[in-house]
PDB file of C-alpha atoms in Angstrom:
ATOM      1  CA  GLY A   1      -0.038   0.293   0.032  1.00  0.00           C
ATOM      2  CA  ASN A   2       1.211   3.597   0.033  1.00  0.00           C
ATOM      3  CA  SER A   3       3.677   5.200   2.458  1.00  0.00           C
ATOM      4  CA  VAL A   4       5.543   8.112   3.312  1.00  0.00           C
ATOM      5  CA  THR A   5       8.763   7.990   5.443  1.00  0.00           C
ATOM      6  CA  GLN A   6      10.492  11.010   6.628  1.00  0.00           C
ATOM      7  CA  MET A   7      13.381  11.631   8.304  1.00  0.00           C
ATOM      8  CA  GLU A   8      13.761  11.441  12.167  1.00  0.00           C
ATOM      9  CA  GLY A   9      13.836  14.273  14.253  1.00  0.00           C
ATOM     10  CA  PRO A  10      14.128  16.351  16.439  1.00  0.00           C
ATOM     11  CA  VAL A  11      16.170  18.729  14.109  1.00  0.00           C
ATOM     12  CA  THR A  12      17.933  21.736  15.763  1.00  0.00           C
ATOM     13  CA  LEU A  13      19.317  24.139  14.009  1.00  0.00           C
ATOM     14  CA  SER A  14      20.797  27.857  14.357  1.00  0.00           C
ATOM     15  CA  GLU A  15      19.067  30.764  12.892  1.00  0.00           C
ATOM     16  CA  GLU A  16      19.615  30.966   9.358  1.00  0.00           C
ATOM     17  CA  ALA A  17      21.179  28.032   8.495  1.00  0.00           C
ATOM     18  CA  PHE A  18      19.748  25.721   5.665  1.00  0.00           C
ATOM     19  CA  LEU A  19      17.322  23.498   5.924  1.00  0.00           C
ATOM     20  CA  THR A  20      16.491  19.948   4.341  1.00  0.00           C
ATOM     21  CA  ILE A  21      14.239  17.658   5.954  1.00  0.00           C
ATOM     22  CA  ASN A  22      14.016  14.264   4.036  1.00  0.00           C
ATOM     23  CA  CYS A  23      11.108  12.464   2.881  1.00  0.00           C
ATOM     24  CA  THR A  24      10.413   9.157   0.328  1.00  0.00           C
ATOM     25  CA  TYR A  25       7.160   7.306  -0.672  1.00  0.00           C
ATOM     26  CA  THR A  26       6.060   4.359  -1.596  1.00  0.00           C
ATOM     27  CA  ALA A  27       2.752   4.223  -3.932  1.00  0.00           C
ATOM     28  CA  THR A  28       1.215   3.134  -6.756  1.00  0.00           C
ATOM     29  CA  GLY A  29       0.204   5.604 -10.038  1.00  0.00           C
ATOM     30  CA  TYR A  30       0.573   9.006 -10.008  1.00  0.00           C
ATOM     31  CA  PRO A  31       0.572  10.181  -6.107  1.00  0.00           C
ATOM     32  CA  SER A  32       0.231  13.750  -5.478  1.00  0.00           C
ATOM     33  CA  LEU A  33       2.362  14.699  -2.595  1.00  0.00           C
ATOM     34  CA  PHE A  34       2.205  17.603   0.071  1.00  0.00           C
ATOM     35  CA  TRP A  35       4.357  19.035   3.250  1.00  0.00           C
ATOM     36  CA  TYR A  36       1.720  20.130   5.937  1.00  0.00           C
ATOM     37  CA  VAL A  37       2.992  22.054   9.273  1.00  0.00           C
ATOM     38  CA  GLN A  38       2.000  22.295  12.711  1.00  0.00           C
ATOM     39  CA  TYR A  39       3.210  25.035  14.974  1.00  0.00           C
ATOM     40  CA  PRO A  40       2.965  24.844  18.743  1.00  0.00           C
ATOM     41  CA  GLY A  41      -0.928  25.116  19.884  1.00  0.00           C
ATOM     42  CA  GLU A  42      -1.748  24.939  16.486  1.00  0.00           C
ATOM     43  CA  GLY A  43      -4.065  22.429  14.049  1.00  0.00           C
ATOM     44  CA  LEU A  44      -1.891  21.477  10.916  1.00  0.00           C
ATOM     45  CA  GLN A  45      -1.958  23.347   7.736  1.00  0.00           C
ATOM     46  CA  LEU A  46      -0.854  23.033   4.544  1.00  0.00           C
ATOM     47  CA  LEU A  47       2.295  24.546   3.649  1.00  0.00           C
ATOM     48  CA  LEU A  48       2.862  23.369  -0.448  1.00  0.00           C
ATOM     49  CA  LYS A  49       2.075  20.603  -2.637  1.00  0.00           C
ATOM     50  CA  ALA A  50       2.929  19.055  -6.085  1.00  0.00           C
ATOM     51  CA  THR A  51       1.014  17.024  -7.922  1.00  0.00           C
ATOM     52  CA  LYS A  52       3.448  15.728 -11.006  1.00  0.00           C
ATOM     53  CA  ALA A  53       6.516  14.455 -11.521  1.00  0.00           C
ATOM     54  CA  ASP A  54       9.215  17.325 -11.525  1.00  0.00           C
ATOM     55  CA  ASP A  55       6.546  20.272 -10.367  1.00  0.00           C
ATOM     56  CA  LYS A  56       7.862  22.292  -7.286  1.00  0.00           C
ATOM     57  CA  GLY A  57       5.956  23.708  -4.524  1.00  0.00           C
ATOM     58  CA  SER A  58       6.689  26.712  -2.344  1.00  0.00           C
ATOM     59  CA  ASN A  59       5.899  29.004   0.035  1.00  0.00           C
ATOM     60  CA  LYS A  60       7.277  31.012   2.786  1.00  0.00           C
ATOM     61  CA  GLY A  61      10.778  30.185   1.378  1.00  0.00           C
ATOM     62  CA  PHE A  62       9.914  26.526   1.378  1.00  0.00           C
ATOM     63  CA  GLU A  63      11.080  24.392  -1.296  1.00  0.00           C
ATOM     64  CA  ALA A  64       9.932  21.048  -2.146  1.00  0.00           C
ATOM     65  CA  THR A  65      10.320  19.160  -5.440  1.00  0.00           C
ATOM     66  CA  TYR A  66       8.607  16.290  -6.460  1.00  0.00           C
ATOM     67  CA  ARG A  67      11.012  13.330  -7.706  1.00  0.00           C
ATOM     68  CA  LYS A  68       9.671   9.928  -9.075  1.00  0.00           C
ATOM     69  CA  GLU A  69      12.410   8.579 -10.163  1.00  0.00           C
ATOM     70  CA  THR A  70      13.864   8.742  -6.518  1.00  0.00           C
ATOM     71  CA  THR A  71      10.352   8.919  -5.281  1.00  0.00           C
ATOM     72  CA  SER A  72      11.407  11.517  -3.026  1.00  0.00           C
ATOM     73  CA  PHE A  73       9.730  15.344  -1.701  1.00  0.00           C
ATOM     74  CA  HIS A  74      12.184  16.529   0.365  1.00  0.00           C
ATOM     75  CA  LEU A  75      12.200  20.040   2.358  1.00  0.00           C
ATOM     76  CA  GLU A  76      14.228  22.606   2.242  1.00  0.00           C
ATOM     77  CA  LYS A  77      14.510  26.461   2.975  1.00  0.00           C
ATOM     78  CA  GLY A  78      17.799  28.342   2.672  1.00  0.00           C
ATOM     79  CA  SER A  79      17.699  30.205   5.814  1.00  0.00           C
ATOM     80  CA  VAL A  80      15.096  29.515   8.817  1.00  0.00           C
ATOM     81  CA  GLN A  81      13.981  31.513  11.488  1.00  0.00           C
ATOM     82  CA  VAL A  82      12.753  30.626  15.027  1.00  0.00           C
ATOM     83  CA  SER A  83       9.231  31.476  13.619  1.00  0.00           C
ATOM     84  CA  ASP A  84       9.625  27.895  11.554  1.00  0.00           C
ATOM     85  CA  SER A  85      10.309  25.873  14.769  1.00  0.00           C
ATOM     86  CA  ALA A  86       7.409  23.394  14.013  1.00  0.00           C
ATOM     87  CA  VAL A  87       6.877  19.967  13.285  1.00  0.00           C
ATOM     88  CA  TYR A  88       6.452  19.193   9.390  1.00  0.00           C
ATOM     89  CA  PHE A  89       4.455  16.068   8.055  1.00  0.00           C
ATOM     90  CA  CYS A  90       5.179  14.667   4.723  1.00  0.00           C
ATOM     91  CA  ALA A  91       1.735  13.445   3.025  1.00  0.00           C
ATOM     92  CA  LEU A  92       0.381  11.623  -0.053  1.00  0.00           C
ATOM     93  CA  ARG A  93      -2.302  11.411  -1.504  1.00  0.00           C
ATOM     94  CA  GLY A  94      -3.069   8.917  -4.054  1.00  0.00           C
ATOM     95  CA  SER A  95      -4.298   8.679  -7.625  1.00  0.00           C
ATOM     96  CA  GLY A  96      -8.165   8.918  -8.128  1.00  0.00           C
ATOM     97  CA  ASN A  97     -10.816  10.461  -6.674  1.00  0.00           C
ATOM     98  CA  THR A  98      -9.933  10.643  -2.840  1.00  0.00           C
ATOM     99  CA  GLY A  99      -9.181  13.429  -0.400  1.00  0.00           C
ATOM    100  CA  LYS A 100      -7.487  10.779   1.632  1.00  0.00           C
ATOM    101  CA  LEU A 101      -4.069  11.671   2.930  1.00  0.00           C
ATOM    102  CA  ILE A 102      -1.342   9.137   4.281  1.00  0.00           C
ATOM    103  CA  PHE A 103       1.358  11.283   6.682  1.00  0.00           C
ATOM    104  CA  GLY A 104       4.638  10.602   7.264  1.00  0.00           C
ATOM    105  CA  GLN A 105       5.727  10.031  11.276  1.00  0.00           C
ATOM    106  CA  GLY A 106       6.587  14.048  10.974  1.00  0.00           C
ATOM    107  CA  THR A 107       9.632  15.553  11.895  1.00  0.00           C
ATOM    108  CA  THR A 108      10.040  18.183  14.325  1.00  0.00           C
ATOM    109  CA  LEU A 109      11.813  21.495  14.075  1.00  0.00           C
ATOM    110  CA  GLN A 110      14.106  23.470  16.441  1.00  0.00           C
ATOM    111  CA  VAL A 111      15.395  26.674  15.538  1.00  0.00           C
ATOM    112  CA  LYS A 112      17.235  28.573  18.003  1.00  0.00           C
ATOM    113  CA  PRO A 113      18.395  32.089  17.754  1.00  0.00           C
TER     114      PRO A 113
ATOM    115  CA  ASP N   1     -14.410  31.600   7.602  1.00  0.00           C
ATOM    116  CA  THR N   2     -14.327  30.606  10.927  1.00  0.00           C
ATOM    117  CA  GLY N   3     -12.236  27.676  10.391  1.00  0.00           C
ATOM    118  CA  VAL N   4     -12.625  23.942  11.392  1.00  0.00           C
ATOM    119  CA  SER N   5     -14.301  23.335  15.165  1.00  0.00           C
ATOM    120  CA  GLN N   6     -13.867  20.213  17.111  1.00  0.00           C
ATOM    121  CA  ASN N   7     -15.631  19.834  20.619  1.00  0.00           C
ATOM    122  CA  PRO N   8     -14.474  19.393  22.894  1.00  0.00           C
ATOM    123  CA  ARG N   9     -10.553  20.130  23.273  1.00  0.00           C
ATOM    124  CA  HIS N  10     -10.090  17.912  26.210  1.00  0.00           C
ATOM    125  CA  LYS N  11     -11.884  14.188  26.909  1.00  0.00           C
ATOM    126  CA  ILE N  12     -10.730  12.303  30.148  1.00  0.00           C
ATOM    127  CA  THR N  13     -12.953   8.992  30.713  1.00  0.00           C
ATOM    128  CA  LYS N  14     -12.697   5.625  31.851  1.00  0.00           C
ATOM    129  CA  ARG N  15     -12.284   2.283  30.118  1.00  0.00           C
ATOM    130  CA  GLY N  16     -15.703   0.947  28.948  1.00  0.00           C
ATOM    131  CA  GLN N  17     -17.331   4.165  28.983  1.00  0.00           C
ATOM    132  CA  ASN N  18     -18.861   5.568  25.521  1.00  0.00           C
ATOM    133  CA  VAL N  19     -17.619   9.092  24.380  1.00  0.00           C
ATOM    134  CA  THR N  20     -18.628  11.179  21.180  1.00  0.00           C
ATOM    135  CA  PHE N  21     -16.911  14.022  19.197  1.00  0.00           C
ATOM    136  CA  ARG N  22     -18.074  16.480  17.424  1.00  0.00           C
ATOM    137  CA  CYS N  23     -16.730  18.600  14.174  1.00  0.00           C
ATOM    138  CA  ASP N  24     -18.147  21.614  12.658  1.00  0.00           C
ATOM    139  CA  PRO N  25     -16.289  22.164   9.277  1.00  0.00           C
ATOM    140  CA  ILE N  26     -16.224  25.141   7.198  1.00  0.00           C
ATOM    141  CA  SER N  27     -19.591  25.692   5.788  1.00  0.00           C
ATOM    142  CA  GLU N  28     -19.165  25.503   2.026  1.00  0.00           C
ATOM    143  CA  HIS N  29     -16.732  22.218   2.601  1.00  0.00           C
ATOM    144  CA  ASN N  30     -18.638  19.012   1.191  1.00  0.00           C
ATOM    145  CA  ARG N  31     -15.878  16.959   2.158  1.00  0.00           C
ATOM    146  CA  LEU N  32     -15.394  16.017   5.833  1.00  0.00           C
ATOM    147  CA  TYR N  33     -12.056  13.703   7.266  1.00  0.00           C
ATOM    148  CA  TRP N  34     -11.229  11.937  10.821  1.00  0.00           C
ATOM    149  CA  TYR N  35      -7.940  10.888  11.227  1.00  0.00           C
ATOM    150  CA  ARG N  36      -6.500  10.010  14.660  1.00  0.00           C
ATOM    151  CA  GLN N  37      -2.502  11.326  15.663  1.00  0.00           C
ATOM    152  CA  THR N  38      -0.593   9.343  18.658  1.00  0.00           C
ATOM    153  CA  LEU N  39       2.386  11.013  20.292  1.00  0.00           C
ATOM    154  CA  GLY N  40       5.040  11.439  17.788  1.00  0.00           C
ATOM    155  CA  GLN N  41       3.132   9.964  14.639  1.00  0.00           C
ATOM    156  CA  GLY N  42       1.845  11.469  12.087  1.00  0.00           C
ATOM    157  CA  PRO N  43      -2.352  11.647  11.222  1.00  0.00           C
ATOM    158  CA  GLU N  44      -3.909   8.251  10.426  1.00  0.00           C
ATOM    159  CA  PHE N  45      -6.561   8.166   8.288  1.00  0.00           C
ATOM    160  CA  LEU N  46      -9.969   7.014   9.702  1.00  0.00           C
ATOM    161  CA  THR N  47     -13.184   7.876   7.621  1.00  0.00           C
ATOM    162  CA  TYR N  48     -14.255  10.573   5.412  1.00  0.00           C
ATOM    163  CA  PHE N  49     -17.715  12.014   4.570  1.00  0.00           C
ATOM    164  CA  GLN N  50     -18.516  13.606   0.703  1.00  0.00           C
ATOM    165  CA  ASN N  51     -21.491  15.327   1.805  1.00  0.00           C
ATOM    166  CA  GLU N  52     -23.791  13.547   4.007  1.00  0.00           C
ATOM    167  CA  ALA N  53     -22.095   9.807   2.522  1.00  0.00           C
ATOM    168  CA  GLN N  54     -19.602   8.011   4.004  1.00  0.00           C
ATOM    169  CA  LEU N  55     -17.624   7.028   1.456  1.00  0.00           C
ATOM    170  CA  GLU N  56     -14.040   5.355   3.081  1.00  0.00           C
ATOM    171  CA  LYS N  57     -13.384   3.832   6.156  1.00  0.00           C
ATOM    172  CA  SER N  58      -9.999   2.815   7.366  1.00  0.00           C
ATOM    173  CA  ARG N  59      -9.593  -1.042   8.185  1.00  0.00           C
ATOM    174  CA  LEU N  60      -7.691  -0.077  11.469  1.00  0.00           C
ATOM    175  CA  LEU N  61     -11.245   0.922  12.327  1.00  0.00           C
ATOM    176  CA  SER N  62     -13.027  -1.158  14.829  1.00  0.00           C
ATOM    177  CA  ASP N  63     -16.461  -1.995  15.312  1.00  0.00           C
ATOM    178  CA  ARG N  64     -16.454   0.291  17.885  1.00  0.00           C
ATOM    179  CA  PHE N  65     -16.223   3.271  16.277  1.00  0.00           C
ATOM    180  CA  SER N  66     -18.713   4.970  14.172  1.00  0.00           C
ATOM    181  CA  ALA N  67     -18.758   8.298  12.513  1.00  0.00           C
ATOM    182  CA  GLU N  68     -21.997  10.022  11.144  1.00  0.00           C
ATOM    183  CA  ARG N  69     -22.508  13.356   9.249  1.00  0.00           C
ATOM    184  CA  PRO N  70     -26.138  13.276   8.911  1.00  0.00           C
ATOM    185  CA  LYS N  71     -26.858  16.381   7.265  1.00  0.00           C
ATOM    186  CA  GLY N  72     -23.828  16.594   5.440  1.00  0.00           C
ATOM    187  CA  SER N  73     -22.475  19.488   7.770  1.00  0.00           C
ATOM    188  CA  PHE N  74     -21.225  18.804  10.979  1.00  0.00           C
ATOM    189  CA  SER N  75     -19.994  15.211  11.927  1.00  0.00           C
ATOM    190  CA  THR N  76     -19.984  13.145  15.101  1.00  0.00           C
ATOM    191  CA  LEU N  77     -17.441   9.962  15.738  1.00  0.00           C
ATOM    192  CA  GLU N  78     -18.426   8.022  18.601  1.00  0.00           C
ATOM    193  CA  ILE N  79     -16.291   5.134  20.184  1.00  0.00           C
ATOM    194  CA  GLN N  80     -18.119   2.844  22.383  1.00  0.00           C
ATOM    195  CA  ARG N  81     -16.752   0.845  25.234  1.00  0.00           C
ATOM    196  CA  THR N  82     -13.484   3.067  25.155  1.00  0.00           C
ATOM    197  CA  GLU N  83      -9.853   1.261  25.617  1.00  0.00           C
ATOM    198  CA  GLN N  84      -6.517   2.651  26.787  1.00  0.00           C
ATOM    199  CA  GLY N  85      -5.365   2.285  23.436  1.00  0.00           C
ATOM    200  CA  ASP N  86      -7.476   4.470  22.177  1.00  0.00           C
ATOM    201  CA  SER N  87      -6.297   7.879  24.121  1.00  0.00           C
ATOM    202  CA  ALA N  88      -4.634   9.461  21.291  1.00  0.00           C
ATOM    203  CA  MET N  89      -5.756  13.153  19.375  1.00  0.00           C
ATOM    204  CA  TYR N  90      -8.863  12.930  17.318  1.00  0.00           C
ATOM    205  CA  LEU N  91      -8.676  15.352  14.055  1.00  0.00           C
ATOM    206  CA  CYS N  92     -11.143  16.834  12.077  1.00  0.00           C
ATOM    207  CA  ALA N  93     -10.537  18.110   8.508  1.00  0.00           C
ATOM    208  CA  SER N  94     -12.430  19.374   5.636  1.00  0.00           C
ATOM    209  CA  SER N  95     -12.358  20.591   2.035  1.00  0.00           C
ATOM    210  CA  TYR N  96     -14.275  21.749  -0.915  1.00  0.00           C
ATOM    211  CA  GLY N  97     -14.368  19.859  -3.936  1.00  0.00           C
ATOM    212  CA  THR N  98     -13.453  16.235  -5.144  1.00  0.00           C
ATOM    213  CA  GLY N  99     -10.140  15.374  -4.535  1.00  0.00           C
ATOM    214  CA  GLY N 100      -7.411  17.685  -5.504  1.00  0.00           C
ATOM    215  CA  GLU N 101      -8.230  20.339  -2.944  1.00  0.00           C
ATOM    216  CA  LYS N 102      -6.357  21.387   0.443  1.00  0.00           C
ATOM    217  CA  LEU N 103      -7.505  20.100   3.888  1.00  0.00           C
ATOM    218  CA  PHE N 104      -8.120  22.257   6.987  1.00  0.00           C
ATOM    219  CA  PHE N 105      -7.705  20.886   9.961  1.00  0.00           C
ATOM    220  CA  GLY N 106      -9.413  21.119  13.677  1.00  0.00           C
ATOM    221  CA  SER N 107      -7.696  21.902  16.669  1.00  0.00           C
ATOM    222  CA  GLY N 108      -8.523  18.588  17.860  1.00  0.00           C
ATOM    223  CA  THR N 109      -9.811  16.566  20.598  1.00  0.00           C
ATOM    224  CA  GLN N 110      -7.588  14.903  22.818  1.00  0.00           C
ATOM    225  CA  LEU N 111      -9.042  11.572  24.375  1.00  0.00           C
ATOM    226  CA  SER N 112      -7.701  10.305  27.360  1.00  0.00           C
ATOM    227  CA  VAL N 113      -8.506   6.795  28.931  1.00  0.00           C
ATOM    228  CA  LEU N 114      -8.279   5.788  32.339  1.00  0.00           C
TER     229      LEU N 114
END
């Protein structure tokens, strides 16, 4: 079945450091891929998405490229801020007319000043 | 747009009791989802509705769990004869569309079964 694997956290970085959070997936067909973020005390919210191979999703300085050949969707940001501290979830939606998402286990990011 | 609302925020119950949670989605959203999240894990899909029809239910959902969305607006999730393993955060999300859309999540109901 479909699944998502994320790098384990926590990830601790200093402000302005470069961020990469790895995400790989297993799926049949042509899934859509997502990154959701959960800030402390808040609900999950969509950060970015990509719906087909080689698409790049981007938002708030974060980027991720849908790589079908490596079944990956790694999240990157060139310069993190303290306010980026949160839990990041990679997710996929399988082919077909379903809104159901399969999530990875989440990666906690802590950015120190 | 007042967001997805879930009640209660916290529920503490004794093993064997029944509990019911409510979710009020964003008003124009036709799809509603229930997820369960335990500490250190990502949300796990339970079930979803399109309008009042329950279109998919996870194989992980035992017969003790039931969800309804009677008028295609709010939804309830009931757990009968709760077990300690049911302790988790129960998340509701809603969306508008037929599959490609963005999900909006509520803040969840934290269930503790003693």
